Amino acid sequence: MALRVRVCRLADVVPGELRAFAVSGVTWPVIVTYAEHELVAVPGVCPHEDVPLADGHLDGTELVCGGHGYGFDLKTGTCTHDKALVLRRYPITVVGDEVWVDLL
Ligand code: FES
């Protein structure tokens, strides 16, 4: 069974920015941004050592963590520095102006 939650409004998502949105009842925020023209949603914490990913930056479609500089391809979730690490991509549903993601 999916756990679908409302994360933000579509208008809150700014291309080129890493905005983390708090989700009620969930420990970590969700980052919603664009990879090229694709809307993507990922966990707000790094799979390497739990550093907030919103403190990192975007380099094209790569999210670069501010912790140790590892890059994550937002198109696939793969880490460009350690193939064992994967940044989960949440399935997204846009309903009107609302962005919903499936956390489970
Ligand atoms: S905590 Fe993100 S790269 Fe180490």
Coordinates of N, CA and C and ligand atoms in Angstrom, one line a residue:
M1 N 0.8 -1.2 0.0 CA 0.0 0.0 0.0 C 0.9 1.2 0.0
A2 N 0.6 2.2 -0.9 CA 1.4 3.4 -0.9 C 1.0 4.4 0.2
L3 N 2.0 5.1 0.6 CA 1.8 6.2 1.6 C 2.0 7.5 0.8
R4 N 0.9 8.1 0.3 CA 0.9 9.3 -0.5 C 0.7 10.5 0.3
V5 N 1.6 11.5 0.2 CA 1.4 12.7 1.1 C 1.6 13.9 0.2
R6 N 0.9 15.0 0.6 CA 1.0 16.2 -0.1 C 2.2 16.9 0.4
V7 N 3.1 17.4 -0.5 CA 4.4 18.0 -0.1 C 4.4 19.5 -0.3
C8 N 3.9 20.0 -1.4 CA 3.9 21.4 -1.6 C 3.0 21.8 -2.8
R9 N 3.0 23.1 -3.1 CA 2.3 23.5 -4.3 C 3.3 23.5 -5.5
L10 N 2.8 23.3 -6.7 CA 3.7 23.3 -7.8 C 4.4 24.7 -7.9
A11 N 3.7 25.7 -7.6 CA 4.3 27.1 -7.6 C 5.5 27.3 -6.6
D12 N 5.5 26.4 -5.6 CA 6.6 26.5 -4.6 C 7.9 25.9 -5.2
V13 N 7.9 25.2 -6.3 CA 9.1 24.5 -6.8 C 9.8 25.4 -7.8
V14 N 11.0 25.7 -7.5 CA 11.7 26.7 -8.4 C 12.9 26.0 -9.1
P15 N 12.9 26.0 -10.4 CA 14.0 25.4 -11.1 C 15.4 25.9 -10.6
G16 N 16.3 25.0 -10.4 CA 17.7 25.4 -10.0 C 17.8 25.5 -8.5
E17 N 16.7 25.3 -7.7 CA 16.8 25.4 -6.3 C 16.5 24.1 -5.6
L18 N 17.1 23.9 -4.5 CA 16.8 22.7 -3.7 C 16.0 23.1 -2.5
R19 N 14.7 23.0 -2.6 CA 13.8 23.4 -1.5 C 13.3 22.1 -0.8
A20 N 13.5 22.1 0.5 CA 13.1 21.0 1.3 C 11.7 21.4 2.0
F21 N 10.8 20.5 1.9 CA 9.4 20.7 2.4 C 9.2 19.7 3.6
A22 N 8.8 20.2 4.7 CA 8.5 19.4 5.9 C 7.2 18.6 5.6
V23 N 7.1 17.4 6.0 CA 6.0 16.5 5.8 C 5.5 16.1 7.2
S24 N 4.3 16.4 7.5 CA 3.7 16.0 8.8 C 3.9 14.6 9.1
G25 N 4.4 14.2 10.3 CA 4.5 12.9 10.7 C 5.8 12.1 10.1
V26 N 6.6 12.8 9.3 CA 7.8 12.2 8.7 C 9.0 12.9 9.3
T27 N 10.0 12.2 9.6 CA 11.2 12.8 10.2 C 12.0 13.6 9.3
W28 N 12.1 13.2 8.1 CA 12.9 13.9 7.1 C 12.1 14.7 6.1
P29 N 12.6 15.9 5.6 CA 11.8 16.6 4.6 C 12.0 16.0 3.3
V30 N 11.2 16.5 2.4 CA 11.2 16.0 1.0 C 11.7 17.2 0.1
I31 N 12.7 17.0 -0.8 CA 13.1 18.0 -1.7 C 12.4 17.8 -3.0
V32 N 11.8 18.8 -3.5 CA 11.2 18.8 -4.8 C 11.8 19.8 -5.7
T33 N 12.3 19.4 -6.9 CA 13.0 20.3 -7.8 C 12.8 19.8 -9.2
Y34 N 13.5 20.4 -10.1 CA 13.5 20.0 -11.5 C 14.8 19.4 -11.9
A35 N 14.8 18.3 -12.6 CA 16.0 17.8 -13.3 C 15.8 18.1 -14.8
E36 N 16.4 19.0 -15.3 CA 16.1 19.6 -16.6 C 14.6 20.0 -16.5
H37 N 13.7 19.3 -17.3 CA 12.3 19.7 -17.2 C 11.4 18.7 -16.4
E38 N 12.1 17.7 -15.8 CA 11.4 16.7 -15.1 C 11.2 17.1 -13.6
L39 N 10.0 17.1 -13.1 CA 9.8 17.3 -11.7 C 10.2 16.1 -10.9
V40 N 11.1 16.3 -9.9 CA 11.6 15.1 -9.1 C 11.4 15.4 -7.7
A41 N 11.3 14.3 -6.9 CA 11.2 14.4 -5.5 C 12.1 13.4 -4.8
V42 N 12.9 13.8 -3.9 CA 13.8 12.9 -3.2 C 13.9 13.2 -1.7
P43 N 14.4 12.3 -1.0 CA 14.5 12.5 0.5 C 15.4 13.7 0.7
G44 N 15.2 14.4 1.8 CA 16.0 15.6 2.1 C 17.2 15.3 2.9
V45 N 17.6 14.1 3.1 CA 18.8 13.7 3.8 C 19.7 12.8 2.9
C46 N 21.0 13.0 3.0 CA 21.9 12.2 2.2 C 22.0 10.8 2.6
P47 N 22.0 9.8 1.6 CA 22.1 8.4 2.0 C 23.5 8.1 2.5
H48 N 24.4 9.0 2.4 CA 25.8 8.7 2.9 C 25.9 8.9 4.4
E49 N 25.6 10.1 4.9 CA 25.7 10.3 6.4 C 24.6 11.2 6.9
D50 N 23.4 11.2 6.3 CA 22.3 11.9 6.9 C 22.5 13.4 7.0
V51 N 23.3 14.0 6.1 CA 23.4 15.5 6.0 C 22.2 16.0 5.2
P52 N 21.6 17.2 5.7 CA 20.5 17.8 4.9 C 21.0 18.1 3.4
L53 N 20.3 17.5 2.5 CA 20.7 17.8 1.1 C 20.3 19.2 0.6
A54 N 19.4 19.8 1.3 CA 19.0 21.2 0.8 C 20.2 22.1 1.1
D55 N 21.2 21.7 1.9 CA 22.4 22.5 2.1 C 23.4 22.3 0.9
G56 N 23.1 21.4 0.0 CA 24.0 21.2 -1.1 C 23.6 22.1 -2.3
H57 N 24.0 21.7 -3.5 CA 23.6 22.5 -4.6 C 23.4 21.7 -5.8
L58 N 22.8 22.3 -6.9 CA 22.6 21.6 -8.1 C 23.7 21.9 -9.1
D59 N 24.1 20.9 -9.8 CA 25.1 21.1 -10.9 C 24.4 20.4 -12.1
G60 N 23.7 21.1 -12.9 CA 22.9 20.5 -14.0 C 21.8 19.6 -13.3
T61 N 21.8 18.3 -13.7 CA 20.9 17.4 -13.1 C 21.5 16.6 -11.9
E62 N 22.6 17.0 -11.5 CA 23.3 16.4 -10.3 C 23.1 17.2 -9.1
L63 N 22.6 16.5 -8.0 CA 22.5 17.1 -6.7 C 23.9 16.8 -6.0
V64 N 24.6 17.9 -5.6 CA 25.9 17.7 -4.9 C 25.7 18.0 -3.4
C65 N 25.9 16.9 -2.6 CA 25.7 17.0 -1.2 C 26.8 18.0 -0.6
G66 N 26.4 18.8 0.4 CA 27.3 19.7 1.1 C 28.1 19.0 2.1
G67 N 27.8 17.7 2.4 CA 28.6 17.0 3.4 C 30.0 16.7 3.0
H68 N 30.0 15.8 1.9 CA 31.3 15.4 1.5 C 31.5 15.5 -0.1
G69 N 30.5 16.2 -0.6 CA 30.6 16.5 -2.1 C 30.2 15.4 -3.0
Y70 N 29.6 14.4 -2.5 CA 29.1 13.3 -3.4 C 28.0 13.9 -4.3
G71 N 28.0 13.4 -5.5 CA 26.9 13.8 -6.5 C 25.9 12.7 -6.7
F72 N 24.7 13.1 -6.8 CA 23.6 12.2 -7.1 C 22.8 12.7 -8.3
D73 N 22.8 11.8 -9.3 CA 22.1 12.1 -10.6 C 20.6 12.1 -10.3
L74 N 19.9 13.2 -10.4 CA 18.5 13.2 -10.1 C 17.6 12.5 -11.1
K75 N 18.2 12.2 -12.2 CA 17.4 11.4 -13.3 C 17.3 10.0 -12.9
T76 N 18.3 9.5 -12.1 CA 18.3 8.0 -11.8 C 18.5 7.8 -10.3
G77 N 19.0 8.7 -9.6 CA 19.2 8.5 -8.2 C 20.6 7.9 -7.9
T78 N 21.4 7.6 -8.9 CA 22.7 7.0 -8.7 C 23.7 8.0 -8.2
C79 N 24.6 7.5 -7.4 CA 25.7 8.4 -6.8 C 26.9 8.3 -7.8
T80 N 27.4 9.4 -8.1 CA 28.5 9.4 -9.1 C 29.8 9.1 -8.4
H81 N 29.8 9.1 -7.0 CA 31.1 8.8 -6.3 C 31.1 7.4 -5.7
D82 N 30.0 6.9 -5.4 CA 29.9 5.5 -4.7 C 28.6 4.8 -5.3
K83 N 28.9 3.9 -6.2 CA 27.7 3.2 -6.9 C 26.8 2.4 -5.9
A84 N 27.3 2.2 -4.7 CA 26.5 1.5 -3.7 C 25.4 2.4 -3.1
L85 N 25.6 3.7 -3.2 CA 24.6 4.6 -2.7 C 23.6 5.0 -3.7
V86 N 22.4 5.1 -3.3 CA 21.3 5.5 -4.2 C 20.4 6.5 -3.5
L87 N 20.1 7.6 -4.2 CA 19.2 8.5 -3.7 C 17.8 8.2 -4.2
R88 N 16.9 7.8 -3.3 CA 15.6 7.3 -3.8 C 14.8 8.4 -4.5
R89 N 14.2 8.1 -5.6 CA 13.3 9.1 -6.3 C 11.8 8.6 -5.9
Y90 N 11.1 9.6 -5.3 CA 9.7 9.3 -5.0 C 8.8 9.4 -6.2
P91 N 7.9 8.5 -6.4 CA 6.9 8.7 -7.5 C 6.1 10.0 -7.1
I92 N 5.8 10.8 -8.2 CA 5.1 12.1 -8.0 C 3.7 12.0 -8.7
T93 N 2.7 12.6 -8.0 CA 1.4 12.8 -8.7 C 1.1 14.3 -8.5
V94 N 0.8 15.0 -9.6 CA 0.4 16.4 -9.5 C -1.1 16.4 -9.6
V95 N -1.7 17.0 -8.6 CA -3.2 17.2 -8.6 C -3.5 18.7 -8.6
G96 N -3.9 19.2 -9.7 CA -4.1 20.6 -9.8 C -2.8 21.3 -9.6
D97 N -2.7 22.1 -8.5 CA -1.4 22.8 -8.2 C -0.7 22.2 -7.0
E98 N -1.1 20.9 -6.7 CA -0.5 20.3 -5.5 C 0.4 19.1 -6.0
V99 N 1.6 19.1 -5.3 CA 2.5 18.0 -5.5 C 2.4 16.9 -4.4
W100 N 2.1 15.7 -4.8 CA 1.9 14.6 -3.9 C 3.0 13.6 -4.2
V101 N 3.6 13.0 -3.2 CA 4.6 12.0 -3.5 C 4.2 10.7 -2.7
D102 N 4.7 9.6 -3.3 CA 4.5 8.3 -2.6 C 5.8 8.0 -1.8
L103 N 5.7 8.1 -0.5 CA 6.9 7.8 0.3 C 7.1 6.3 0.5
L104 N 6.1 5.5 0.4 CA 6.3 4.0 0.4 C 5.6 3.4 -0.8
Ligands
FES1 S1 26.9 13.2 3.9 FE1 26.4 13.5 1.8 S2 28.2 13.0 0.8 FE2 28.7 12.5 2.8

